[in-house]
Coordinates of C-alpha atoms and ligand atoms in Angstrom, one line a residue:
X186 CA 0.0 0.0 0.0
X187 CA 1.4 3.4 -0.9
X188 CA 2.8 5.7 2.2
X189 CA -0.3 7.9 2.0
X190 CA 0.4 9.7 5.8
X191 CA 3.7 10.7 3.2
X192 CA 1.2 12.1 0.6
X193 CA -0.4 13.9 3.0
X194 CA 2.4 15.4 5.0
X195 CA 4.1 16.6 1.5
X196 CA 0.7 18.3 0.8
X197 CA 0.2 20.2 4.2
X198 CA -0.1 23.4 4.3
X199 CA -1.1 26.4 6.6
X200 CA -4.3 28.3 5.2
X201 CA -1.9 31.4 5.0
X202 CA 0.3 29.4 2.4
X203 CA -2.6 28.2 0.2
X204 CA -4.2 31.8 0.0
X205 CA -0.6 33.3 -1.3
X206 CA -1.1 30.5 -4.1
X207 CA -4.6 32.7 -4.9
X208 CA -4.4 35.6 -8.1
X209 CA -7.1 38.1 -9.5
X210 CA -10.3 36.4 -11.5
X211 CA -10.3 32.8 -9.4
X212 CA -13.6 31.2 -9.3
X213 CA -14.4 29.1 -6.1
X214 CA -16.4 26.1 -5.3
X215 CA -17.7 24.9 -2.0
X216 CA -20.7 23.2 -1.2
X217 CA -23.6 23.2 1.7
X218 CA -22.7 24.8 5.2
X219 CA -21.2 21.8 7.1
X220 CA -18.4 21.2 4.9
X221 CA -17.4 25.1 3.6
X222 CA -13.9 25.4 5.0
X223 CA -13.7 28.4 7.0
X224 CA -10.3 28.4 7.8
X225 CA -9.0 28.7 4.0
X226 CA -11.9 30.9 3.1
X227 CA -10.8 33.7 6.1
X228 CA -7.2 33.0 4.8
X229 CA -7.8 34.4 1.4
X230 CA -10.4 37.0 2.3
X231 CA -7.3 38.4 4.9
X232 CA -4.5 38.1 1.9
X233 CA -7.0 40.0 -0.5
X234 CA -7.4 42.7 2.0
X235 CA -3.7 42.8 1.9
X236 CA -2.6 42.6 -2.0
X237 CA -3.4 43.4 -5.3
X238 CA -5.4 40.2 -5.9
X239 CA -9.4 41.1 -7.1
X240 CA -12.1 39.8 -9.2
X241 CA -12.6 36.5 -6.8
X242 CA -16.0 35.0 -6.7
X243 CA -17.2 31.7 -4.2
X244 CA -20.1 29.9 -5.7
X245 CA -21.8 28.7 -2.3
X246 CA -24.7 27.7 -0.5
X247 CA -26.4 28.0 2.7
X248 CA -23.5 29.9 4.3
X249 CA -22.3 28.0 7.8
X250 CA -19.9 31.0 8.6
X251 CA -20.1 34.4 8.7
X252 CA -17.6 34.0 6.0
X253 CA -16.2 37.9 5.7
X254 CA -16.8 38.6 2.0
X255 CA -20.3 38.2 2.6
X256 CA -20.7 41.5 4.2
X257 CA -17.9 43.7 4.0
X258 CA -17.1 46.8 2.0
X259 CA -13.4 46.4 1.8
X260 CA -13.5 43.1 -0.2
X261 CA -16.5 44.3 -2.3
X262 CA -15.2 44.2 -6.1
X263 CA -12.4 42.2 -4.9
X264 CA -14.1 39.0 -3.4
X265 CA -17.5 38.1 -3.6
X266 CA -20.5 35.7 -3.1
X267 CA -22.5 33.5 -5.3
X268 CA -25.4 31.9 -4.0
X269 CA -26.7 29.0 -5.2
X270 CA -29.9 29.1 -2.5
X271 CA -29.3 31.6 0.3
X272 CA -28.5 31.0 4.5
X273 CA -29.0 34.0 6.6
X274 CA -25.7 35.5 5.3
X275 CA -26.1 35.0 2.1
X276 CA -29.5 36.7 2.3
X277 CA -28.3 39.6 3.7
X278 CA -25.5 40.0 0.9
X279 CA -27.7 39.3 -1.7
X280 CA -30.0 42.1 -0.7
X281 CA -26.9 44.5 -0.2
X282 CA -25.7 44.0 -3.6
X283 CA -22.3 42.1 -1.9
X284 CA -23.6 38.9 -3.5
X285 CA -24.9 37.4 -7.2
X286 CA -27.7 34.8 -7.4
X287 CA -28.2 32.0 -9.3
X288 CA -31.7 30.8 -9.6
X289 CA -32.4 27.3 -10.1
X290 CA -33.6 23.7 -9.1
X291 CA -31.1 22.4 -6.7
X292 CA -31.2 18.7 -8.2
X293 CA -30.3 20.7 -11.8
X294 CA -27.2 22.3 -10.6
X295 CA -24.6 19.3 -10.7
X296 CA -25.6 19.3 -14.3
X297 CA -25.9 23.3 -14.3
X298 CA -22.0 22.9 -13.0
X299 CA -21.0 20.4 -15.4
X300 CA -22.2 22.2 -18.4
X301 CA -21.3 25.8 -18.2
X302 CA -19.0 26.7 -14.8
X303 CA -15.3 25.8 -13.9
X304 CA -13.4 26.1 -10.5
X305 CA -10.1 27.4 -10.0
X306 CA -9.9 26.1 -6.5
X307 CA -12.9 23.5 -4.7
X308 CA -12.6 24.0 -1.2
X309 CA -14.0 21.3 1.0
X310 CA -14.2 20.8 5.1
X311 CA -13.1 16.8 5.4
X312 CA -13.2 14.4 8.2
X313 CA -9.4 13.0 8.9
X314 CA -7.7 10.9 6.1
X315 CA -8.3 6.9 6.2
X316 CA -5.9 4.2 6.3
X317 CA -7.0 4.0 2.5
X318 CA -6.2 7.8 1.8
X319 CA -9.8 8.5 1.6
X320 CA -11.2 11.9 3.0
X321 CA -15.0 11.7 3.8
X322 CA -17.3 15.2 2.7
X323 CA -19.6 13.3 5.3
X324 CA -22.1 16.0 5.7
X325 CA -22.8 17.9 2.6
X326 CA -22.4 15.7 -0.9
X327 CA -25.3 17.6 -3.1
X328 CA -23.0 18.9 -6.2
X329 CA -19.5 18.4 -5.0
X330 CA -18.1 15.9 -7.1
X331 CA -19.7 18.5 -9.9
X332 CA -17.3 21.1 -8.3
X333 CA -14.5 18.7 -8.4
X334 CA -14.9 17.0 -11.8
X335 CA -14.3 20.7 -13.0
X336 CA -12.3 22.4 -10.7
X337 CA -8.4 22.9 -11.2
X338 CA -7.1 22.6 -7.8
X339 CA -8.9 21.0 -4.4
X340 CA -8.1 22.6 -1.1
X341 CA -9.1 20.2 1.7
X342 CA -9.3 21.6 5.0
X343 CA -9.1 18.6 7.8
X344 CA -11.4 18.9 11.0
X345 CA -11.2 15.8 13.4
X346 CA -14.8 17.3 14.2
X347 CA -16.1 16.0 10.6
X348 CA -17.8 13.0 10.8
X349 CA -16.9 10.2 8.5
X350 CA -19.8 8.8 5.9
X351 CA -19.4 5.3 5.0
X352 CA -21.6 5.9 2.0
X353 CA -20.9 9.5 0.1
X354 CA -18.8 11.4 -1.4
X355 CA -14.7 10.6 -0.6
X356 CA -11.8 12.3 -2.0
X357 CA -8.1 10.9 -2.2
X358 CA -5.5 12.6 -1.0
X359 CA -3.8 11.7 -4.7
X360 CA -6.5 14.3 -5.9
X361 CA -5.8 17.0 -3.3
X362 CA -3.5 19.9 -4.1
X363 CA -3.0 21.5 -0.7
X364 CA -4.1 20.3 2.8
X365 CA -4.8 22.6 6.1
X366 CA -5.7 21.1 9.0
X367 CA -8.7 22.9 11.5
X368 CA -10.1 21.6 14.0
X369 CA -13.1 22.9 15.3
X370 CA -17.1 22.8 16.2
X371 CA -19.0 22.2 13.7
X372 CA -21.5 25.2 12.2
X373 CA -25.0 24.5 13.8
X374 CA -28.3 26.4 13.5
X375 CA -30.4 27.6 16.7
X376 CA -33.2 25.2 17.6
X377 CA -35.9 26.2 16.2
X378 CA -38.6 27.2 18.6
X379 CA -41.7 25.3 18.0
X380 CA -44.8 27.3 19.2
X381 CA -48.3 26.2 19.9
X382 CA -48.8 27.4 16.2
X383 CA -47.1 25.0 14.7
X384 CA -48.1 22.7 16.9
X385 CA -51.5 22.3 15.7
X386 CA -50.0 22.6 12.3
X387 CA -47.7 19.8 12.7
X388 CA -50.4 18.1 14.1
X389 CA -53.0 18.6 11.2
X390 CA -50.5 17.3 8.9
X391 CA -49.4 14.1 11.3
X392 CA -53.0 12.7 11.0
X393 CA -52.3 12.8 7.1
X394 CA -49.5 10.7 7.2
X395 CA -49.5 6.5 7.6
X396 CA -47.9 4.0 9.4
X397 CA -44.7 3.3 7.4
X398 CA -44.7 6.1 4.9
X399 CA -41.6 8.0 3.3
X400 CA -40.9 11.7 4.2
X401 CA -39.4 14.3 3.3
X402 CA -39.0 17.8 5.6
X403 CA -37.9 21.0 4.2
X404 CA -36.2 24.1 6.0
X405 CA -38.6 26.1 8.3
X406 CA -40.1 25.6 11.8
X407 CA -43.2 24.2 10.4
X408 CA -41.3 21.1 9.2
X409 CA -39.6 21.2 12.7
X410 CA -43.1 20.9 14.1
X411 CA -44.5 18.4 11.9
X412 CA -41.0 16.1 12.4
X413 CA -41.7 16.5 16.2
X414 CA -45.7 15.5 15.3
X415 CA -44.5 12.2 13.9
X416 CA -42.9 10.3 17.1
X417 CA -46.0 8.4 17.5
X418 CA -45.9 6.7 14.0
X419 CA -44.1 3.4 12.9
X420 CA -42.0 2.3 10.2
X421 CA -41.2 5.7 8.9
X422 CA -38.7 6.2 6.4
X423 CA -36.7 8.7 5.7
X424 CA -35.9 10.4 2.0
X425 CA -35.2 13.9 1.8
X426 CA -32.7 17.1 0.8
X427 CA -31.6 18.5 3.8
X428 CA -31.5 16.1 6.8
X429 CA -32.4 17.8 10.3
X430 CA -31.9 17.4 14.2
X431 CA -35.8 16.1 14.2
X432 CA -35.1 12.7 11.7
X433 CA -32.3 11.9 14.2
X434 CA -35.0 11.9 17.2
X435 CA -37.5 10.1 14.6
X436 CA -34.5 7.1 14.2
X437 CA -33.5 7.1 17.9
X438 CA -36.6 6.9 18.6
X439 CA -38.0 4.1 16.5
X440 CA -40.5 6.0 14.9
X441 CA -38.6 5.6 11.7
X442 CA -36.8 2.6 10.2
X443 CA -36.9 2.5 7.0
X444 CA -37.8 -0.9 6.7
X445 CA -41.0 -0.4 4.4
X446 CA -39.0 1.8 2.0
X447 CA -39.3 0.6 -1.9
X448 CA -36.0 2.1 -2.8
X449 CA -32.5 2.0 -0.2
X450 CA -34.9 0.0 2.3
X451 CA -32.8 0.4 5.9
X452 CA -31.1 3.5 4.8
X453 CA -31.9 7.2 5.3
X454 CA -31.1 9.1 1.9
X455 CA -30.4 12.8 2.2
X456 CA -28.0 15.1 0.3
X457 CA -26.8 16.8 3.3
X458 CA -27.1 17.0 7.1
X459 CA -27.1 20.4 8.9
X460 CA -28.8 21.5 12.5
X461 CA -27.0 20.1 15.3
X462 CA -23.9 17.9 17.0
X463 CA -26.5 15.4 17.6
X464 CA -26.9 15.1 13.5
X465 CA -23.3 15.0 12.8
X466 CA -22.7 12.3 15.8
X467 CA -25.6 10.0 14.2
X468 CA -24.3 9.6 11.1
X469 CA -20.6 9.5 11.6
X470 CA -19.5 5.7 10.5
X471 CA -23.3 4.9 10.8
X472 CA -23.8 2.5 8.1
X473 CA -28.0 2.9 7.8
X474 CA -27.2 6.2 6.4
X475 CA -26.4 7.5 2.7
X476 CA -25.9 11.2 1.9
X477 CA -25.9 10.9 -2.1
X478 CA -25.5 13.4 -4.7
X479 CA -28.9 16.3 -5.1
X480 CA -29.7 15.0 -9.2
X481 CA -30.1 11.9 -7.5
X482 CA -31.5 12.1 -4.4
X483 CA -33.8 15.2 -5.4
X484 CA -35.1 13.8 -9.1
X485 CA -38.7 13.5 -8.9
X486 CA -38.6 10.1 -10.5
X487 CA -36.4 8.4 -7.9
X488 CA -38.4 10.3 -5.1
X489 CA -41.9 8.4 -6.3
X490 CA -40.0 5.2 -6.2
X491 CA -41.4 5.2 -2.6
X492 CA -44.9 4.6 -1.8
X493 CA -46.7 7.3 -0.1
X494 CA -44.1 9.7 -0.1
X495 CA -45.4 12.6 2.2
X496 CA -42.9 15.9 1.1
X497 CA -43.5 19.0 3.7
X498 CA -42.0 22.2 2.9
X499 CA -42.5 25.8 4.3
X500 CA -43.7 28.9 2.3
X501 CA -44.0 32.8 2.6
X502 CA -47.0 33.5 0.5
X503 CA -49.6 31.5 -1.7
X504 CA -52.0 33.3 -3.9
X505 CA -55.9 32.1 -4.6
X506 CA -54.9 30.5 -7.6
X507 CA -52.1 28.2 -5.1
X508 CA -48.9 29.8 -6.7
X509 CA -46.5 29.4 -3.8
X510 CA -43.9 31.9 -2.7
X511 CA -41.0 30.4 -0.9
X512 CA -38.0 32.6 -2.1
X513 CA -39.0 36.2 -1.5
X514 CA -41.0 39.2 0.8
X515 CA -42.1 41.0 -2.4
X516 CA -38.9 41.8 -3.8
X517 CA -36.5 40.9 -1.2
X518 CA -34.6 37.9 -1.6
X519 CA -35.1 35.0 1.3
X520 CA -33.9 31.8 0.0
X521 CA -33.7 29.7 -3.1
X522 CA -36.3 27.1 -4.7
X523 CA -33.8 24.6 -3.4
X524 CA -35.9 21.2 -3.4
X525 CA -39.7 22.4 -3.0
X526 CA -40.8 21.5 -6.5
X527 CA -38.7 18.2 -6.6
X528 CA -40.7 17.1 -3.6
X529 CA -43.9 18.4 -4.4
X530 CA -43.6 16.7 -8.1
X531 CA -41.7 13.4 -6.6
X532 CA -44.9 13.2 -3.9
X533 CA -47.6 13.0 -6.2
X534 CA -46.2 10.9 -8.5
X535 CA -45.5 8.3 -5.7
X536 CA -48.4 5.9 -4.8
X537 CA -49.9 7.1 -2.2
X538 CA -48.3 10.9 -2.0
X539 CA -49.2 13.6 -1.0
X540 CA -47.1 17.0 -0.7
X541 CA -47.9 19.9 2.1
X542 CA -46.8 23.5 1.8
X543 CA -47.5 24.5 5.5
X544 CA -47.1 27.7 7.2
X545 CA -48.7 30.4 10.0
X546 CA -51.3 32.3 8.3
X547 CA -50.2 35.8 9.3
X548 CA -46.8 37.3 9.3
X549 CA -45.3 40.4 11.4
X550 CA -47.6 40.1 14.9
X551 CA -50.7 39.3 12.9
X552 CA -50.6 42.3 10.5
X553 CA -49.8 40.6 7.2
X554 CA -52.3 37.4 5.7
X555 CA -50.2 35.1 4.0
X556 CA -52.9 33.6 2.1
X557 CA -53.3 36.4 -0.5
X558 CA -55.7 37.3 -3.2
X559 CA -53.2 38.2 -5.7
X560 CA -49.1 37.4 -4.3
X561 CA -47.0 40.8 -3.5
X562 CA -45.4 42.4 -6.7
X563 CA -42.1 41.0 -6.9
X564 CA -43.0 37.7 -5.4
X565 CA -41.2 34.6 -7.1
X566 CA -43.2 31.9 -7.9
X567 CA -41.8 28.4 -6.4
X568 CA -44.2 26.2 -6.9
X569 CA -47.0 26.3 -9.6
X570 CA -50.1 26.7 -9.6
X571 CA -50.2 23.0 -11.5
X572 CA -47.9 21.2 -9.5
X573 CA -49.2 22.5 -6.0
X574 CA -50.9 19.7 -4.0
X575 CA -52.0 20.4 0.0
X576 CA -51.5 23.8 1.6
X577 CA -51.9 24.1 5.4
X578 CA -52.1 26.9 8.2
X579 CA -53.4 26.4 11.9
X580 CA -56.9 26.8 10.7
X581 CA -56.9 23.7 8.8
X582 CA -55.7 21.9 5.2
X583 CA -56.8 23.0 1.8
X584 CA -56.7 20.3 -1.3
X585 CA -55.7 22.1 -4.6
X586 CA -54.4 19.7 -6.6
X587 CA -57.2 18.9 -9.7
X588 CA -59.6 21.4 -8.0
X589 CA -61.5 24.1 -10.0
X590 CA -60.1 27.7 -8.7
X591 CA -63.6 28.8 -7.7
X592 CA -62.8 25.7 -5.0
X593 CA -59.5 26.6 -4.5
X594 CA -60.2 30.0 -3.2
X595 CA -62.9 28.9 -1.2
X596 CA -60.8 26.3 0.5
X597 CA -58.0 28.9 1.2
X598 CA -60.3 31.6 2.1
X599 CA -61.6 29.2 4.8
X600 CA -57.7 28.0 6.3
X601 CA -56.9 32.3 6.1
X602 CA -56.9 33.7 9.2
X603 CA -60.6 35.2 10.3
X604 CA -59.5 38.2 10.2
X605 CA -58.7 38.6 6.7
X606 CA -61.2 36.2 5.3
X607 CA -63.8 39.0 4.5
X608 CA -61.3 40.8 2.7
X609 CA -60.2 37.6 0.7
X610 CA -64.1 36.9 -0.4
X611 CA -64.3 40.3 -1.1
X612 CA -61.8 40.7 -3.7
X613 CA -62.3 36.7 -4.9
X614 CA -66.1 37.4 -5.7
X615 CA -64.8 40.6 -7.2
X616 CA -62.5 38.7 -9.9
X617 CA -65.3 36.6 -10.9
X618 CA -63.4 33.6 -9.0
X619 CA -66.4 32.5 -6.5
X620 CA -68.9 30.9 -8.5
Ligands
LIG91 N1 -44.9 38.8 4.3 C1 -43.9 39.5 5.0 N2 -43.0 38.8 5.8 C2 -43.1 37.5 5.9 C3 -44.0 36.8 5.2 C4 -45.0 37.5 4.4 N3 -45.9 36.8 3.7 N4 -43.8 35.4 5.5 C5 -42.8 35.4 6.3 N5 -42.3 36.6 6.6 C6 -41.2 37.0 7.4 C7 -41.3 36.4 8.8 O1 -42.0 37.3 9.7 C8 -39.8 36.3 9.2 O2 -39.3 37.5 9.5 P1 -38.2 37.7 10.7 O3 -37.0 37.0 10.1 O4 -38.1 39.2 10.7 O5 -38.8 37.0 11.9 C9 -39.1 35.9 7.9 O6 -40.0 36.4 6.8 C10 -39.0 34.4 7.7 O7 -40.2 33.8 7.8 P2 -40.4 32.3 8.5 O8 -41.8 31.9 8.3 O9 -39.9 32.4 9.9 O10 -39.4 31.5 7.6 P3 -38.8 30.0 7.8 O11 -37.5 30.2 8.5 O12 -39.7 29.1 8.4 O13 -38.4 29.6 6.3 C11 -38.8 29.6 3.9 C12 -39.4 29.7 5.4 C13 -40.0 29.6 3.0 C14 -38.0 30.8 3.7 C15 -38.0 28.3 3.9 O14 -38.8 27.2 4.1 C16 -37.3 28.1 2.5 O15 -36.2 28.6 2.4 N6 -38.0 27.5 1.5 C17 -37.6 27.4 0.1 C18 -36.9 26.2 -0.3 C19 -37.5 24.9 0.1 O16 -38.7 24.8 0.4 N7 -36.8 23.9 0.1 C20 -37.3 22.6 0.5 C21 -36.4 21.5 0.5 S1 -35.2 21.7 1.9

């Protein structure tokens, strides 16, 4: 077997070293929060502040550190963002012009990356190297072997803190070109706080889903709630984008097991894993778990593979019609489309599928309805008014899937909140909508 602890010590760098390697115009890869290396990423950030170098860009997504060039007028010009579906961070330096945007579905962009972008550097948070050479990008696999197929150089930055994914994306330290090692916590999100609200939400959507069916829980508190709404079910599996801290209490728990899954029966599937230490400790060298690439795990086609595959995302806004706003207050940027349609589409073609959008039916203290006649100008559209399938609020569930829109609106009038519903029939019967 080759001396690969020689490899690796040949290749070791400090993250000072590999940023002097940096010149003007470099494009950067890095993938979901839990593996963006932030110790490389400050490096270069500090030697642009310092030196000549400009015209950087680092494609990312949902940032995991407040990662400087996000937010900070002396790099603007000289290093900036590129979102490919927005964290808090991101968000922010989207609105304030320090960030682009690319809009898109989250399963298309390993193909997206393929076809038209190339990486001067891939930068990549690993767990330690095995006796095999192998580094593990345990918690975040969605389009990084993309990045890497067409990126020049790799930067690996080694935190013992990583965990290590027996199935999932591994690089060799043959394809590495420099190697820092940083130790240190891994990124985490605040708990989400899960109110009486979403509570009853959770719970309205709970009673939809049966004994041994597949799931799939977007980024909100509402799919917090309804994860926490499921611990009384059996035989749950688990098949879904983002995997949270409430799928690990679902598995510890016994609620799910995967063991009535069509497709990877006795493994959870998910293209990344961000929320807490207790996530990253579940899967490290846990062999019921598989964190595949997004065009994978995300198509539609392999989703409905499972039977009743129940997909519950969050939303801002939803129209009479059922056009759903996920991505944006009126003009302001929020997030990305990331995997809502995927689900919603994979759902209801799966046996058994349904798909719930689910969310509070006011914003801002009550003042805002979220159930709208017509959505804010400069709303983005996520999911359509063709493919959307259940919408919830604490009031109740709406089915819009197949229905006529005269029924639509009714139904959505009747989950709004009481206080806007007058409003809504108002301006409905006006449009000609309520027959
Ligand atoms: N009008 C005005 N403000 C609104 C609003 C509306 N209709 N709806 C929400 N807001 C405000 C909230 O008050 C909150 O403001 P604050 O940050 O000042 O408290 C903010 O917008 C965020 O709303 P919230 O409901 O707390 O969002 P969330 O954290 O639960 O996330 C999405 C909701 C839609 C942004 C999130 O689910 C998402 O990114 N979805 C798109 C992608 C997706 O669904 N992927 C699925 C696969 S993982």
């Amino acid at each position: 077997m080759a001396d690969y602890k020689a490899i690796y010590q040949q290749k070791l760098k400090t993250a000072a070293q590999v940023a002097e390697m940096v010149e003007s115009g470099w494009v950067f890869g890095m993938d979901a929060a839990p593996t963006q290396a932030d110790g490389i990423m400050n490096a270069i950030a500090e030697h642009v502040r310092n030196s000549d170098v400009k015209g950087l860009k680092v494609h990312l997504m949902l940032d995991g550190y407040p990662f400087p060039f996000l937010a900070d007028d002396s790099l603007d010009g000289k290093m900036n963002g590129v979102s490919w579906f927005s964290g808090g961070g991101l968000r922010k330096a989207v609105n304030g012009g320090y960030a682009d945007l690319i809009p898109g579905y989250y399963r298309d962009f390993p193909g997206v990356i393929r076809r038209m972008y190339e990486y001067d550097a891939y930068v990549v948070s690993v767990s330690p190297m095995d006796s095999h050479g192998y580094f593990s990008l345990a918690t975040s696999t969605s389009y990084s072997q993309a990045m890497i197929d067409k990126a020049k150089r790799i930067f690996v930055e080694v935190n013992e803190k990583q965990p290590r994914c027996l199935c999932g994306t591994q690089l060799h330290v043959s394809e590495v070109t420099a190697i820092v090692e940083n130790t240190h916590d891994m990124p985490v999100l605040p708990p989400t706080k899960i109110d009486e609200t979403s509570k009853i939400i959770g719970g309205y959507i709970a009673e939809q889903i049966p004994d041994g069916a597949c799931i799939q829980l977007g980024i909100g508190a509402i799919p917090d709630a309804v994860g926490a709404a499921l611990m009384t079910k059996k035989d749950l599996g688990i098949h879904t984008e983002m995997f949270t801290t409430s799928m690990v209490d679902l598995l510890e728990s016994g609620a799910a097991n995967n063991s009535k899954k069509q497709i990877h029966r006795g493994k959870t599937v998910t293209t990344f894993a961000f929320g807490s230490q207790r996530i990253y400790d579940f899967i490290n060298d846990n062999p019921c778990f598989e964190i595949l690439p997004v065009d994978y795990v995300n198509d539609p086609d392999v989703i409905c593979q499972n039977d009743n595959f129940i997909s519950i995302n969050a939303a801002l806004e939803v129209d009479l019609f059922g056009q759903v706003c996920a991505e944006s207050v009126g003009t302001k940027h929020m997030s990305g489309s990331g995997g809502q349609v995927d689900y919603v589409r994979g759902a209801c073609q799966s046996k058994g599928g349904k798909s719930f959008i689910a969310f509070t039916s006011t914003a801002k203290g009550g003042t805002i309805s979220k159930i709208k006649n017509i959505l804010t100008p400069g709303a983005i559209v996520t999911t359509s008014k063709n493919d959307v399938d259940y919408i919830v609020t604490e009031y109740g569930i709406a089915h819009l899937r197949g229905e006529t829109l005269s029924s639509r609106a009714k139904q959505l009038i009747a989950i709004a909140h009481p206080d806007f519903r007058d409003e809504l029939k108002f301006d409905a019967k006006k449009r000609g909508i309520i027959i």
